[in-house]
């Protein structure tokens, strides 16, 4: 059950990250903030 929950969470995060990337591309200032948070 735990593994399934983690798998679903990862799948839910992948599209969310892609959406953030699209928004980040529109605003270059947020790119630096997002990269710092992710890395």
PDB file of N, CA and C in Angstrom:
ATOM      1  N   UNK A   1       0.850  -1.204   0.000  1.00  0.00           N
ATOM      2  CA  UNK A   1       0.000   0.000   0.000  1.00  0.00           C
ATOM      3  C   UNK A   1       0.882   1.250   0.000  1.00  0.00           C
ATOM      4  N   UNK A   2       1.934   1.210   0.806  1.00  0.00           N
ATOM      5  CA  UNK A   2       2.817   2.379   0.877  1.00  0.00           C
ATOM      6  C   UNK A   2       3.454   2.629  -0.480  1.00  0.00           C
ATOM      7  N   UNK A   3       3.914   1.558  -1.121  1.00  0.00           N
ATOM      8  CA  UNK A   3       4.555   1.712  -2.430  1.00  0.00           C
ATOM      9  C   UNK A   3       3.584   2.305  -3.435  1.00  0.00           C
ATOM     10  N   UNK A   4       2.326   1.861  -3.394  1.00  0.00           N
ATOM     11  CA  UNK A   4       1.337   2.392  -4.335  1.00  0.00           C
ATOM     12  C   UNK A   4       1.107   3.874  -4.069  1.00  0.00           C
ATOM     13  N   UNK A   5       1.037   4.246  -2.796  1.00  0.00           N
ATOM     14  CA  UNK A   5       0.823   5.656  -2.466  1.00  0.00           C
ATOM     15  C   UNK A   5       1.980   6.500  -2.998  1.00  0.00           C
ATOM     16  N   UNK A   6       3.200   5.998  -2.828  1.00  0.00           N
ATOM     17  CA  UNK A   6       4.357   6.760  -3.315  1.00  0.00           C
ATOM     18  C   UNK A   6       4.319   6.862  -4.836  1.00  0.00           C
ATOM     19  N   UNK A   7       3.948   5.777  -5.510  1.00  0.00           N
ATOM     20  CA  UNK A   7       3.882   5.794  -6.973  1.00  0.00           C
ATOM     21  C   UNK A   7       2.863   6.814  -7.457  1.00  0.00           C
ATOM     22  N   UNK A   8       1.685   6.839  -6.823  1.00  0.00           N
ATOM     23  CA  UNK A   8       0.654   7.780  -7.247  1.00  0.00           C
ATOM     24  C   UNK A   8       1.114   9.211  -6.975  1.00  0.00           C
ATOM     25  N   UNK A   9       1.795   9.413  -5.854  1.00  0.00           N
ATOM     26  CA  UNK A   9       2.277  10.752  -5.514  1.00  0.00           C
ATOM     27  C   UNK A   9       3.296  11.214  -6.547  1.00  0.00           C
ATOM     28  N   UNK A  10       4.217  10.306  -6.930  1.00  0.00           N
ATOM     29  CA  UNK A  10       5.230  10.678  -7.925  1.00  0.00           C
ATOM     30  C   UNK A  10       4.555  11.025  -9.242  1.00  0.00           C
ATOM     31  N   UNK A  11       3.580  10.224  -9.651  1.00  0.00           N
ATOM     32  CA  UNK A  11       2.881  10.507 -10.913  1.00  0.00           C
ATOM     33  C   UNK A  11       2.165  11.845 -10.832  1.00  0.00           C
ATOM     34  N   UNK A  12       1.612  12.175  -9.675  1.00  0.00           N
ATOM     35  CA  UNK A  12       0.907  13.451  -9.522  1.00  0.00           C
ATOM     36  C   UNK A  12       1.903  14.606  -9.543  1.00  0.00           C
ATOM     37  N   UNK A  13       3.123  14.375  -9.025  1.00  0.00           N
ATOM     38  CA  UNK A  13       4.120  15.444  -8.987  1.00  0.00           C
ATOM     39  C   UNK A  13       4.723  15.712 -10.357  1.00  0.00           C
ATOM     40  N   UNK A  14       4.877  14.691 -11.171  1.00  0.00           N
ATOM     41  CA  UNK A  14       5.501  14.880 -12.494  1.00  0.00           C
ATOM     42  C   UNK A  14       4.754  15.921 -13.316  1.00  0.00           C
ATOM     43  N   UNK A  15       3.433  15.798 -13.529  1.00  0.00           N
ATOM     44  CA  UNK A  15       2.713  16.807 -14.309  1.00  0.00           C
ATOM     45  C   UNK A  15       2.747  18.164 -13.615  1.00  0.00           C
ATOM     46  N   UNK A  16       2.714  18.167 -12.283  1.00  0.00           N
ATOM     47  CA  UNK A  16       2.755  19.438 -11.555  1.00  0.00           C
ATOM     48  C   UNK A  16       4.072  20.155 -11.838  1.00  0.00           C
ATOM     49  N   UNK A  17       5.192  19.395 -11.840  1.00  0.00           N
ATOM     50  CA  UNK A  17       6.493  20.009 -12.118  1.00  0.00           C
ATOM     51  C   UNK A  17       6.522  20.553 -13.540  1.00  0.00           C
ATOM     52  N   UNK A  18       5.960  19.797 -14.481  1.00  0.00           N
ATOM     53  CA  UNK A  18       5.950  20.267 -15.868  1.00  0.00           C
ATOM     54  C   UNK A  18       5.152  21.554 -15.980  1.00  0.00           C
ATOM     55  N   UNK A  19       4.050  21.656 -15.255  1.00  0.00           N
ATOM     56  CA  UNK A  19       3.247  22.886 -15.291  1.00  0.00           C
ATOM     57  C   UNK A  19       4.050  24.047 -14.722  1.00  0.00           C
ATOM     58  N   UNK A  20       4.780  23.794 -13.644  1.00  0.00           N
ATOM     59  CA  UNK A  20       5.591  24.860 -13.053  1.00  0.00           C
ATOM     60  C   UNK A  20       6.654  25.303 -14.049  1.00  0.00           C
ATOM     61  N   UNK A  21       7.248  24.335 -14.782  1.00  0.00           N
ATOM     62  CA  UNK A  21       8.267  24.683 -15.775  1.00  0.00           C
ATOM     63  C   UNK A  21       7.671  25.616 -16.821  1.00  0.00           C
ATOM     64  N   UNK A  22       6.438  25.335 -17.285  1.00  0.00           N
ATOM     65  CA  UNK A  22       5.802  26.192 -18.291  1.00  0.00           C
ATOM     66  C   UNK A  22       5.640  27.600 -17.723  1.00  0.00           C
ATOM     67  N   UNK A  23       5.198  27.703 -16.475  1.00  0.00           N
ATOM     68  CA  UNK A  23       5.026  29.022 -15.859  1.00  0.00           C
ATOM     69  C   UNK A  23       6.381  29.692 -15.658  1.00  0.00           C
ATOM     70  N   UNK A  24       7.377  28.900 -15.294  1.00  0.00           N
ATOM     71  CA  UNK A  24       8.720  29.449 -15.081  1.00  0.00           C
ATOM     72  C   UNK A  24       9.269  30.009 -16.386  1.00  0.00           C
ATOM     73  N   UNK A  25       9.049  29.301 -17.485  1.00  0.00           N
ATOM     74  CA  UNK A  25       9.550  29.766 -18.775  1.00  0.00           C
ATOM     75  C   UNK A  25       8.967  31.143 -19.100  1.00  0.00           C
ATOM     76  N   UNK A  26       7.716  31.392 -18.736  1.00  0.00           N
ATOM     77  CA  UNK A  26       7.092  32.679 -19.027  1.00  0.00           C
ATOM     78  C   UNK A  26       7.772  33.776 -18.210  1.00  0.00           C
ATOM     79  N   UNK A  27       8.119  33.470 -16.951  1.00  0.00           N
ATOM     80  CA  UNK A  27       8.784  34.478 -16.110  1.00  0.00           C
ATOM     81  C   UNK A  27      10.202  34.007 -15.791  1.00  0.00           C
ATOM     82  N   UNK A  28      11.194  34.682 -16.332  1.00  0.00           N
ATOM     83  CA  UNK A  28      12.588  34.263 -16.124  1.00  0.00           C
ATOM     84  C   UNK A  28      13.013  34.455 -14.671  1.00  0.00           C
ATOM     85  N   UNK A  29      12.439  35.426 -13.983  1.00  0.00           N
ATOM     86  CA  UNK A  29      12.835  35.668 -12.586  1.00  0.00           C
ATOM     87  C   UNK A  29      12.500  34.468 -11.711  1.00  0.00           C
ATOM     88  N   UNK A  30      11.396  33.799 -11.994  1.00  0.00           N
ATOM     89  CA  UNK A  30      11.009  32.652 -11.162  1.00  0.00           C
ATOM     90  C   UNK A  30      11.882  31.446 -11.470  1.00  0.00           C
ATOM     91  N   UNK A  31      12.508  31.425 -12.635  1.00  0.00           N
ATOM     92  CA  UNK A  31      13.368  30.290 -12.998  1.00  0.00           C
ATOM     93  C   UNK A  31      14.458  30.115 -11.949  1.00  0.00           C
ATOM     94  N   UNK A  32      15.113  31.189 -11.560  1.00  0.00           N
ATOM     95  CA  UNK A  32      16.192  31.092 -10.568  1.00  0.00           C
ATOM     96  C   UNK A  32      15.647  30.554  -9.248  1.00  0.00           C
ATOM     97  N   UNK A  33      14.491  31.036  -8.809  1.00  0.00           N
ATOM     98  CA  UNK A  33      13.919  30.578  -7.538  1.00  0.00           C
ATOM     99  C   UNK A  33      13.596  29.087  -7.609  1.00  0.00           C
ATOM    100  N   UNK A  34      12.974  28.657  -8.689  1.00  0.00           N
ATOM    101  CA  UNK A  34      12.595  27.249  -8.812  1.00  0.00           C
ATOM    102  C   UNK A  34      13.838  26.371  -8.852  1.00  0.00           C
ATOM    103  N   UNK A  35      14.842  26.783  -9.635  1.00  0.00           N
ATOM    104  CA  UNK A  35      16.064  25.975  -9.716  1.00  0.00           C
ATOM    105  C   UNK A  35      16.718  25.874  -8.337  1.00  0.00           C
ATOM    106  N   UNK A  36      16.735  26.939  -7.581  1.00  0.00           N
ATOM    107  CA  UNK A  36      17.347  26.887  -6.245  1.00  0.00           C
ATOM    108  C   UNK A  36      16.555  25.943  -5.350  1.00  0.00           C
ATOM    109  N   UNK A  37      15.236  25.971  -5.450  1.00  0.00           N
ATOM    110  CA  UNK A  37      14.400  25.109  -4.603  1.00  0.00           C
ATOM    111  C   UNK A  37      14.589  23.650  -4.996  1.00  0.00           C
ATOM    112  N   UNK A  38      14.614  23.366  -6.312  1.00  0.00           N
ATOM    113  CA  UNK A  38      14.745  21.981  -6.756  1.00  0.00           C
ATOM    114  C   UNK A  38      16.158  21.475  -6.506  1.00  0.00           C
ATOM    115  N   UNK A  39      17.170  22.277  -6.781  1.00  0.00           N
ATOM    116  CA  UNK A  39      18.552  21.835  -6.595  1.00  0.00           C
ATOM    117  C   UNK A  39      19.084  22.317  -5.245  1.00  0.00           C
TER     118      UNK A  39
END
